CSV table of C-alpha atoms in Angstrom, one decimal:
chain,number,residue,atom,x,y,z
A,145,ASP,CA,20.9,1.3,4.8
A,146,ASN,CA,21.4,4.5,7.3
A,147,CYS,CA,24.6,4.6,7.2
A,148,HIS,CA,24.4,8.8,7.5
A,149,GLY,CA,28.1,8.3,6.6
A,150,ILE,CA,27.6,7.5,2.8
A,151,SER,CA,28.3,10.3,0.7
A,152,GLY,CA,27.8,10.1,-3.3
A,153,ARG,CA,31.5,10.2,-3.7
A,154,GLY,CA,31.7,7.3,-2.1
A,155,LEU,CA,30.3,4.4,-4.6
A,156,LEU,CA,32.4,4.9,-6.8
A,157,ALA,CA,33.9,1.8,-5.1
A,158,PHE,CA,31.0,0.3,-7.1
A,159,SER,CA,32.6,0.7,-10.4
A,160,ARG,CA,34.1,-2.2,-11.1
A,161,SER,CA,30.5,-4.2,-10.3
A,162,TYR,CA,28.6,-4.5,-12.6
A,163,LYS,CA,27.4,-8.3,-11.7
A,164,MET,CA,25.5,-6.2,-9.2
A,165,HIS,CA,21.6,-7.1,-8.4
A,166,THR,CA,20.8,-5.8,-5.2
A,167,LEU,CA,21.7,-2.4,-4.0
A,168,SER,CA,19.8,-0.4,-0.2
A,169,LEU,CA,20.5,2.7,0.1
A,170,SER,CA,18.2,3.6,2.1
A,171,ASN,CA,18.7,6.0,4.8
A,172,CYS,CA,20.9,7.4,3.7
A,173,ARG,CA,20.8,10.7,3.9
A,174,ARG,CA,23.3,12.4,2.5
A,175,LEU,CA,23.2,10.7,-0.7
A,176,THR,CA,23.3,13.4,-3.6
A,177,ASP,CA,23.0,12.8,-7.0
A,178,GLU,CA,26.3,12.2,-8.2
A,179,ALA,CA,25.5,8.7,-5.8
A,180,VAL,CA,23.2,7.5,-8.3
A,181,VAL,CA,25.3,8.9,-11.0
A,182,ASN,CA,28.5,6.9,-9.7
A,183,ILE,CA,26.1,3.7,-10.1
A,184,SER,CA,24.5,4.5,-13.6
A,185,HIS,CA,26.7,2.0,-15.1
A,186,LEU,CA,25.4,-0.5,-13.8
A,187,GLY,CA,22.5,-1.4,-16.3
A,188,GLY,CA,22.5,-4.2,-17.3
A,189,SER,CA,23.1,-5.8,-13.9
A,190,LEU,CA,21.0,-4.0,-11.3
A,191,MET,CA,17.0,-5.7,-10.3
A,192,THR,CA,16.0,-4.0,-7.6
A,193,LEU,CA,16.7,-0.4,-5.9
A,194,ASN,CA,16.2,0.9,-2.8
A,195,LEU,CA,16.4,4.9,-2.3
A,196,GLY,CA,13.7,5.4,0.1
A,197,GLY,CA,14.7,8.8,3.0
A,198,SER,CA,17.3,9.7,0.3
A,199,ARG,CA,16.2,13.5,0.8
A,200,CYS,CA,18.1,15.3,-1.2
A,201,LEU,CA,17.7,13.4,-4.5
A,202,THR,CA,16.4,15.7,-7.6
A,203,ASP,CA,14.8,15.0,-10.3
A,204,ARG,CA,19.1,14.5,-11.0
A,205,SER,CA,18.9,11.0,-10.3
A,206,LEU,CA,16.0,10.1,-11.7
A,207,GLU,CA,17.9,11.0,-15.6
A,208,ALA,CA,20.8,9.5,-14.3
A,209,MET,CA,19.0,6.2,-13.8
A,210,SER,CA,17.1,6.3,-17.2
A,211,GLY,CA,19.0,3.5,-18.0
A,212,LEU,CA,19.1,1.2,-15.2
A,213,LEU,CA,17.3,-1.1,-17.9
A,214,GLU,CA,16.5,-4.4,-16.0
A,215,LEU,CA,14.9,-2.4,-13.1
A,216,ARG,CA,12.3,-4.7,-11.3
A,217,GLN,CA,12.6,-2.8,-7.8
A,218,LEU,CA,12.8,0.9,-7.0
A,219,ASP,CA,11.8,2.6,-4.3
A,220,LEU,CA,11.9,6.6,-3.9
A,221,SER,CA,10.0,6.6,-0.7
A,222,GLN,CA,10.9,10.1,1.4
A,223,CYS,CA,12.5,11.2,-2.2
A,224,ASP,CA,10.9,14.9,-1.6
A,225,LEU,CA,12.1,16.5,-4.3
A,226,ILE,CA,11.3,14.7,-6.7
A,227,THR,CA,8.8,16.3,-9.1
A,228,ASN,CA,6.3,14.3,-11.6
A,229,GLU,CA,7.8,16.3,-13.9
A,230,GLY,CA,11.0,13.9,-13.0
A,231,LEU,CA,8.8,10.9,-13.1
A,232,SER,CA,9.5,11.0,-17.6
A,233,ASN,CA,12.9,10.1,-16.8
A,234,LEU,CA,10.7,6.0,-15.4
A,235,ALA,CA,9.9,5.4,-18.8
A,236,ASN,CA,12.5,3.6,-20.9
A,237,LEU,CA,12.2,1.3,-17.1
A,238,GLU,CA,9.7,-1.4,-18.5
A,239,ARG,CA,10.5,-3.9,-16.5
A,240,ILE,CA,9.9,-2.1,-13.4
A,241,GLU,CA,6.7,-4.1,-10.9
A,242,GLU,CA,7.4,-2.1,-7.5
A,243,LEU,CA,7.6,0.8,-7.5
A,244,SER,CA,7.6,3.1,-4.1
A,245,LEU,CA,7.7,7.1,-4.3
A,246,GLY,CA,5.7,7.1,-0.6
A,247,TRP,CA,6.0,10.8,0.3
A,248,CYS,CA,7.0,12.5,-1.7
A,249,ARG,CA,5.5,15.9,-2.0
A,250,LEU,CA,5.7,16.7,-4.7
A,251,ILE,CA,4.1,13.1,-7.0
A,252,SER,CA,0.0,14.6,-8.0
A,253,ASP,CA,-1.8,14.0,-10.2
A,254,ASP,CA,0.6,14.3,-13.0
A,255,GLY,CA,2.6,12.8,-12.0
A,256,LEU,CA,0.0,9.9,-11.8
A,257,ASP,CA,0.0,11.0,-15.7
A,258,ILE,CA,3.1,10.7,-16.6
A,259,LEU,CA,3.5,7.1,-15.5
A,260,SER,CA,0.7,5.8,-16.3
A,261,GLY,CA,1.3,7.1,-19.8
A,262,HIS,CA,4.5,4.9,-19.9
A,263,GLN,CA,5.2,2.2,-22.9
A,264,ASN,CA,4.6,-1.3,-20.6
A,265,ARG,CA,3.6,0.0,-17.7
A,266,ALA,CA,0.0,-0.9,-17.4
A,267,GLN,CA,1.6,-4.3,-18.4
A,268,THR,CA,4.1,-5.0,-15.4
A,269,LEU,CA,3.1,-2.8,-12.5
A,270,ARG,CA,2.1,-5.1,-10.2
A,271,VAL,CA,2.8,-2.7,-5.9
A,272,LEU,CA,2.5,1.0,-6.8
A,273,HIS,CA,3.3,2.9,-3.2
A,274,LEU,CA,1.8,6.5,-2.6
A,275,ALA,CA,1.1,6.7,0.7
A,276,ARG,CA,0.3,10.2,1.2
A,277,CYS,CA,1.2,11.4,-2.2
A,278,PRO,CA,-0.5,14.4,-2.8
A,279,ILE,CA,-3.4,11.7,-5.5
A,280,THR,CA,-7.0,13.4,-5.9
A,281,ASP,CA,-9.9,12.0,-7.6
A,282,ASP,CA,-8.4,13.3,-10.9
A,283,GLY,CA,-5.4,11.0,-10.3
A,284,LEU,CA,-7.6,8.1,-9.6
A,285,VAL,CA,-8.4,8.2,-13.2
A,286,HIS,CA,-5.2,8.1,-14.2
A,287,LEU,CA,-4.8,5.6,-11.7
A,288,SER,CA,-7.4,2.9,-13.0
A,289,LYS,CA,-4.6,2.0,-16.1
A,290,LEU,CA,-3.1,0.2,-14.4
A,291,LYS,CA,-4.3,-3.0,-14.8
A,292,LYS,CA,-2.1,-5.1,-13.2
A,293,LEU,CA,-1.9,-3.5,-10.3
A,294,GLN,CA,-2.1,-6.5,-7.5
A,295,GLU,CA,-0.4,-3.9,-4.3
A,296,LEU,CA,-2.0,-0.2,-3.9
A,297,ASP,CA,-0.9,2.0,-0.6
A,298,LEU,CA,-2.6,5.2,-0.5
A,299,ASN,CA,-2.5,4.9,2.9
A,300,GLY,CA,-2.9,8.9,4.4
A,301,CYS,CA,-3.8,10.4,-0.3
A,302,SER,CA,-7.3,12.1,2.3
A,303,LYS,CA,-7.9,13.8,-0.9
A,304,LEU,CA,-9.4,11.0,-2.4
A,305,SER,CA,-13.8,10.3,-2.6
A,306,SER,CA,-14.9,7.4,-1.8
A,307,GLN,CA,-17.0,6.8,-4.9
A,308,ALA,CA,-14.2,7.9,-7.6
A,309,LEU,CA,-12.3,5.4,-5.7
A,310,SER,CA,-15.1,2.7,-6.0
A,311,VAL,CA,-14.8,3.2,-9.6
A,312,THR,CA,-11.3,2.5,-10.7
A,313,LEU,CA,-10.8,-0.1,-8.1
A,314,GLY,CA,-14.0,-2.2,-10.6
A,315,LYS,CA,-10.7,-1.1,-13.6
A,316,LEU,CA,-7.9,-3.2,-11.4
A,317,ALA,CA,-9.2,-6.4,-11.9
A,318,CYS,CA,-6.1,-8.1,-10.4
A,319,LEU,CA,-6.0,-5.9,-7.0
A,320,VAL,CA,-5.7,-8.1,-4.5
A,321,THR,CA,-3.8,-6.0,-1.3
A,322,LEU,CA,-5.4,-2.3,-0.5
A,323,ASP,CA,-4.4,0.4,1.7
A,324,VAL,CA,-6.6,2.7,3.2
A,325,SER,CA,-6.7,3.5,6.0
A,326,TYR,CA,-6.1,7.1,7.5
A,327,CYS,CA,-8.7,8.4,4.6
A,328,PRO,CA,-11.2,9.4,6.0
A,329,GLY,CA,-14.6,8.5,5.0
A,330,ILE,CA,-13.1,6.5,2.4
A,331,LEU,CA,-16.2,3.6,2.6
A,332,ARG,CA,-18.8,6.3,2.6
A,333,SER,CA,-19.8,5.1,-1.2
A,334,PRO,CA,-20.8,1.0,-1.9
A,335,TRP,CA,-17.5,-0.5,-2.7
A,336,GLN,CA,-19.1,-4.5,-3.5
A,337,GLY,CA,-18.6,-6.8,-5.7
A,338,ASN,CA,-15.3,-4.0,-7.5
A,339,ILE,CA,-13.5,-6.3,-4.6
A,340,ASN,CA,-14.2,-9.6,-4.5
A,341,ALA,CA,-10.2,-10.4,-5.4
A,342,LEU,CA,-9.1,-8.7,-2.3
A,343,LYS,CA,-6.9,-10.4,0.3
A,344,SER,CA,-5.6,-7.9,2.3
A,345,LEU,CA,-8.3,-4.3,3.5
A,346,GLU,CA,-6.1,-1.9,5.9
A,347,LEU,CA,-9.0,0.6,7.4
A,348,ASN,CA,-7.2,1.6,10.2
A,349,TYR,CA,-7.7,5.3,11.5
A,350,SER,CA,-10.6,6.1,8.4
A,351,ALA,CA,-13.3,6.7,9.8
A,352,VAL,CA,-14.8,3.6,9.1
A,353,ARG,CA,-18.6,3.1,10.7
A,354,ASP,CA,-21.3,0.0,10.9
A,355,SER,CA,-23.4,2.0,8.7
A,356,HIS,CA,-20.1,1.4,5.9
A,357,LEU,CA,-19.5,-2.2,6.8
A,358,SER,CA,-22.9,-2.7,6.1
A,359,ARG,CA,-22.4,-2.2,1.9
A,360,LEU,CA,-20.0,-4.5,2.2
A,361,LYS,CA,-22.3,-8.6,1.8
A,362,HIS,CA,-19.6,-10.6,-0.2
A,363,LEU,CA,-15.8,-10.8,-0.1
A,364,PRO,CA,-15.0,-14.8,-0.5
A,365,MET,CA,-10.8,-14.6,-1.2
A,366,LEU,CA,-10.6,-11.9,2.0
A,367,GLU,CA,-8.6,-12.8,4.5
A,368,GLU,CA,-7.4,-9.9,6.4
A,369,LEU,CA,-9.0,-6.7,7.3
A,370,ASN,CA,-8.0,-3.8,9.3
A,371,LEU,CA,-10.4,-2.0,11.0
A,372,ASP,CA,-8.0,-0.1,14.2
A,373,SER,CA,-9.3,2.8,15.8
A,374,CYS,CA,-12.5,2.4,13.1
A,375,LEU,CA,-15.9,3.7,14.3
A,376,ILE,CA,-17.3,0.1,14.3
A,377,GLY,CA,-19.3,-1.3,17.6
A,378,ASP,CA,-21.8,-4.9,18.2
A,379,TRP,CA,-23.5,-4.3,14.8
A,380,GLY,CA,-20.3,-3.6,11.6
A,381,ILE,CA,-19.2,-7.0,13.8
A,382,ALA,CA,-22.5,-9.1,13.2
A,383,HIS,CA,-22.9,-7.5,9.6
A,384,LEU,CA,-19.9,-9.3,9.1
A,385,ALA,CA,-20.6,-12.6,10.8
A,386,ASP,CA,-23.7,-13.7,10.4
A,387,ASN,CA,-24.1,-12.8,6.6
A,388,ASP,CA,-20.5,-14.2,6.5
A,389,VAL,CA,-19.5,-11.7,4.5
A,390,ALA,CA,-15.7,-12.6,4.8
A,391,PRO,CA,-15.3,-16.5,5.0
A,392,ASN,CA,-11.1,-16.9,4.5
A,393,LEU,CA,-10.6,-14.1,7.3
A,394,THR,CA,-7.7,-15.5,9.3
A,395,SER,CA,-6.1,-12.2,10.7
A,396,LEU,CA,-8.7,-8.9,12.3
A,397,ASP,CA,-7.6,-6.3,13.6
A,398,LEU,CA,-10.4,-4.7,16.0
A,399,ALA,CA,-7.9,-2.7,18.5
A,400,ASP,CA,-9.7,0.2,19.8
A,401,THR,CA,-12.9,-0.1,18.0
A,402,ASP,CA,-16.3,0.2,20.5
A,403,ILE,CA,-16.7,-3.4,20.8
A,404,SER,CA,-18.2,-5.0,23.5
A,405,ASP,CA,-19.0,-9.0,25.1
A,406,PHE,CA,-21.5,-9.5,22.2
A,407,ALA,CA,-19.8,-8.8,19.3
A,408,MET,CA,-16.6,-11.2,21.0
A,409,GLN,CA,-20.0,-13.9,20.1
A,410,LYS,CA,-20.4,-12.9,17.1
A,411,ILE,CA,-15.8,-13.0,16.5
A,412,ALA,CA,-16.3,-16.1,17.7
A,413,GLN,CA,-18.6,-17.5,14.1
A,414,PHE,CA,-15.1,-16.4,11.7
A,415,GLU,CA,-13.5,-19.7,12.4
A,416,HIS,CA,-10.8,-19.3,10.5
A,417,LEU,CA,-8.9,-16.3,12.5
A,418,LYS,CA,-5.2,-17.4,13.3
A,419,SER,CA,-4.4,-13.3,14.1
A,420,LEU,CA,-6.7,-10.9,16.6
A,421,SER,CA,-6.6,-8.2,18.1
A,422,LEU,CA,-8.5,-6.4,20.7
A,423,PHE,CA,-6.0,-3.1,21.7
A,424,TYR,CA,-8.6,-0.9,23.9
A,425,CYS,CA,-11.2,-2.6,23.3
A,426,ASN,CA,-14.5,-2.5,26.2
A,427,ILE,CA,-14.8,-6.3,26.7
A,428,SER,CA,-14.6,-8.4,29.5
A,429,ASN,CA,-14.1,-12.0,30.9
A,430,ALA,CA,-16.7,-13.6,29.7
A,431,GLY,CA,-16.3,-11.7,26.0
A,432,LEU,CA,-13.7,-13.5,26.0
A,433,ARG,CA,-14.8,-17.0,26.6
A,434,TYR,CA,-16.5,-16.9,23.9
A,435,LEU,CA,-12.7,-17.2,21.6
A,436,SER,CA,-12.3,-20.6,23.5
A,437,SER,CA,-14.1,-21.9,20.3
A,438,MET,CA,-11.9,-20.3,17.9
A,439,LYS,CA,-8.6,-23.7,17.3
A,440,LYS,CA,-7.0,-21.6,14.7
A,441,LEU,CA,-5.8,-18.5,16.2
A,442,GLU,CA,-2.0,-17.9,16.7
C-alpha cells in the first residue's frame, strides 16, 4: 500500500507467484492497466485484491481481471476512470462477496443495473460500498435485487430519497450494517419494520431531527448508532430511551448535537452502552453525574 514508485511493469515480479491469495496495492497512484494485466494469470489463487485509490486504472483493468475467478474481495474505490460498462467484465467473477466502488464518480444507476444482473450476484454479494457514487432512486431498484447484502455503504449519496430507500431496505432482509451519513433528510420517511435486523446505523451529518427519530419504534438488534452533527436534542434521546427503541445499544455517537443535561439522564437508561461520544455537546458536571450508574462504559 501507498507505494507510489510501483508501476505496471513492476508487477511482473509476481509472474511465478501462482499461489498468491492476497494482494493489496491501495493508493499506489502510478499503477496503470498494465499492472492488472500483469497479475491476470493469478486466476486460480487470488482471493483478495485491493486497488483502491489507483486513479489511473480504466475499464481495461476490469477486462484484465475477468479471469480472476477465485476473487472474494475486490476494492476499486476511488478508481475514477472505471465506468458502468466496465462492470460487465466482472460478470464471470461469481464468487465476489465484498465489492467496493466508493468514490467512483462514473458509476451510476446503470452500473448497478449491470451489477445486479450478473449471474448469482444476488446470492453471493454480502458487502457493497457505494460512497459518493452519483446514484439515484432508480439505482435503489437494482440494489433491492441483491437479497443477501449484509453491509451497505451509501455515504454521501445525496440524491437518494428517504421513501425509495425505505422500500429497498424492506427487501434486504439480511442487512445488518447501513451507512447513510451525509445524506440530508434520509430519515424523513418511516423505515420501521424494514430495518429490524440492523446492528449498525450511521446517520451522521444527515440532518436527522427529533421528529425523524420518533418514527423509529423497535430496533431490537441495533448495537451502534451514529448521530454525529445531526439536529438531535433531548426529546429525540428521550424517545429512544423511554420507549426502549434500541434495548441492546452498545455504542452511541452524539457529538455536536443539541442535547443538554436532561438527555444525560435518559442516556443512563441504555444499560448495555460501552461507547459514548459527547464531543462538543452542551452538558455540565451535573449532567455527567448521571453516567455514574453506567458500569459498562469503556
